[in-house]
């Protein structure tokens, strides 16, 4: 059995009828930009997250970027971002002319270590972006405490955590505002690019709405400088059908994570991601294990027809772009150690339990061999 790391087509096949119907509805309606589908999706996603508003935009990067811009963050400002994240988190800060200031992460959750934030705060620090990496909510209460003490804005990067909860609140509603991505691989993914901002702050929402379309409140009247970053009507229609299945798909992800957790519990030298409980419910965007000799495991699995992925190596600060502005190895010891050891096993809602067993079996075989 060949087992890919990810299979986006499997999801499309499963939902083919609903997706076809969504496409047909948009095609016959005749509005292709900012019509009913976008406003309905915005309303439904805000309701899902438990926020007063949601604004659809063209990507997750744009969601972060427009949010920072709407909060007046720009040149001369610093924004604290986790060292372990997709490069988009850092680049959104760079894109508005501000400076990303990395902070190291916790060794088991991959999320920001709240105890390291305060020492990085300077006169220029305006905000902190907490990323809920791999579907696991950040320790938002602890980060909020630092933000309150130092008068900083707290923003969530929820691109990997649609539906995750802290107690009875969903991510997207835990801070001043949140950015989501609907890139096809995410827990809630479009069939193309897409993103959104959620917030309870209606004034902020209005600014983001203007920024996404040329600074217009009224068509053709640019009150401020904006860009073109709209969520497509067609993608919104697809997202509405997929939002209806998100809870089920997140449940399947949890079952798979539980299965991997049980099967691999005794694997020597294989460290597993921590689970959740009633106060913190992850949605398992990926299943990242930690091993020494990560590349060896990846090759071992590939030889058995099993795909796997590395997230993220290089880390944002060690990409050529950020090295060029002065970042270097050693800046974040924990994140850099994790980046050498992380491997994401095959993981998507349509992956069968049999396939997960086969993956686990191969990992156990490798672990037994290498621990001898
Ligand atoms: C995917 C992702 C983004 C960016 O989303 P795009 O839609 O690809 O621009 C931002 N942050 C994190 C943590 C992500 O995983």
mmCIF file of N, CA and C and ligand atoms in Angstrom, residues 59-61 64 85-86 88-89 131 133 157 159-160 181-183 186 193-194 312, ligand 1:
data_model
loop_
_atom_site.group_PDB
_atom_site.id
_atom_site.type_symbol
_atom_site.label_atom_id
_atom_site.label_comp_id
_atom_site.label_asym_id
_atom_site.label_seq_id
_atom_site.Cartn_x
_atom_site.Cartn_y
_atom_site.Cartn_z
ATOM 1 N N UNK A 59 -5.647 35.421 1.150
ATOM 2 C CA UNK A 59 -4.738 34.383 1.666
ATOM 3 C C UNK A 59 -4.524 34.581 3.156
ATOM 4 N N UNK A 60 -3.860 33.617 3.765
ATOM 5 C CA UNK A 60 -3.520 33.739 5.182
ATOM 6 C C UNK A 60 -2.482 34.833 5.405
ATOM 7 N N UNK A 61 -1.514 34.913 4.497
ATOM 8 C CA UNK A 61 -0.517 35.979 4.615
ATOM 9 C C UNK A 61 -1.200 37.347 4.584
ATOM 10 N N UNK A 64 -2.979 38.270 7.849
ATOM 11 C CA UNK A 64 -2.062 38.798 8.860
ATOM 12 C C UNK A 64 -1.607 40.220 8.496
ATOM 13 N N UNK A 85 7.435 28.470 13.124
ATOM 14 C CA UNK A 85 6.172 28.733 12.434
ATOM 15 C C UNK A 85 6.416 28.710 10.938
ATOM 16 N N UNK A 86 5.329 28.787 10.168
ATOM 17 C CA UNK A 86 5.464 28.950 8.723
ATOM 18 C C UNK A 86 6.053 30.341 8.469
ATOM 19 N N UNK A 88 5.231 32.577 6.635
ATOM 20 C CA UNK A 88 4.210 33.610 6.437
ATOM 21 C C UNK A 88 4.037 34.495 7.670
ATOM 22 N N UNK A 89 4.153 33.915 8.862
ATOM 23 C CA UNK A 89 3.963 34.702 10.088
ATOM 24 C C UNK A 89 4.997 35.828 10.141
ATOM 25 N N UNK A 131 0.963 31.853 17.474
ATOM 26 C CA UNK A 131 0.582 30.891 16.440
ATOM 27 C C UNK A 131 0.093 29.611 17.131
ATOM 28 N N UNK A 133 0.241 26.329 16.510
ATOM 29 C CA UNK A 133 0.906 25.480 15.528
ATOM 30 C C UNK A 133 0.418 24.030 15.552
ATOM 31 N N UNK A 157 -2.427 33.828 15.097
ATOM 32 C CA UNK A 157 -2.273 33.224 13.775
ATOM 33 C C UNK A 157 -2.905 31.834 13.900
ATOM 34 N N UNK A 159 -4.006 29.907 11.416
ATOM 35 C CA UNK A 159 -3.997 29.277 10.086
ATOM 36 C C UNK A 159 -4.025 27.752 10.136
ATOM 37 N N UNK A 160 -3.580 27.179 11.268
ATOM 38 C CA UNK A 160 -3.522 25.713 11.355
ATOM 39 C C UNK A 160 -4.494 25.156 12.395
ATOM 40 N N UNK A 181 -5.932 31.022 7.403
ATOM 41 C CA UNK A 181 -5.647 30.699 6.005
ATOM 42 C C UNK A 181 -6.578 29.583 5.586
ATOM 43 N N UNK A 182 -7.007 29.619 4.324
ATOM 44 C CA UNK A 182 -7.779 28.505 3.761
ATOM 45 C C UNK A 182 -7.018 27.838 2.624
ATOM 46 N N UNK A 183 -5.691 27.912 2.686
ATOM 47 C CA UNK A 183 -4.833 27.170 1.764
ATOM 48 C C UNK A 183 -5.330 25.714 1.761
ATOM 49 N N UNK A 186 -5.040 23.164 4.742
ATOM 50 C CA UNK A 186 -5.428 23.498 6.126
ATOM 51 C C UNK A 186 -6.672 22.711 6.553
ATOM 52 N N UNK A 193 -6.456 29.635 -3.116
ATOM 53 C CA UNK A 193 -6.062 30.449 -1.964
ATOM 54 C C UNK A 193 -7.250 31.126 -1.302
ATOM 55 N N UNK A 194 -7.097 31.430 -0.034
ATOM 56 C CA UNK A 194 -8.116 32.175 0.686
ATOM 57 C C UNK A 194 -7.655 32.426 2.109
ATOM 58 N N UNK A 312 9.287 22.803 10.258
ATOM 59 C CA UNK A 312 9.762 23.593 9.142
ATOM 60 C C UNK A 312 11.270 23.641 9.197
HETATM 61 C C1 LIG B 1 -0.433 28.491 6.019
HETATM 62 C C2 LIG B 1 -0.014 29.427 7.056
HETATM 63 C C3 LIG B 1 -0.015 30.817 6.870
HETATM 64 C C4 LIG B 1 -0.213 31.472 5.543
HETATM 65 O O1 LIG B 1 -1.281 31.131 4.813
HETATM 66 P P1 LIG B 1 -1.328 31.322 3.215
HETATM 67 O O2 LIG B 1 -2.782 31.211 2.953
HETATM 68 O O3 LIG B 1 -0.516 30.239 2.624
HETATM 69 O O4 LIG B 1 -0.796 32.676 2.901
HETATM 70 C C5 LIG B 1 0.291 31.619 7.947
HETATM 71 N N1 LIG B 1 0.624 31.096 9.142
HETATM 72 C C6 LIG B 1 0.675 29.772 9.346
HETATM 73 C C7 LIG B 1 1.047 29.262 10.708
HETATM 74 C C8 LIG B 1 0.378 28.892 8.312
HETATM 75 O O5 LIG B 1 0.456 27.572 8.531
#
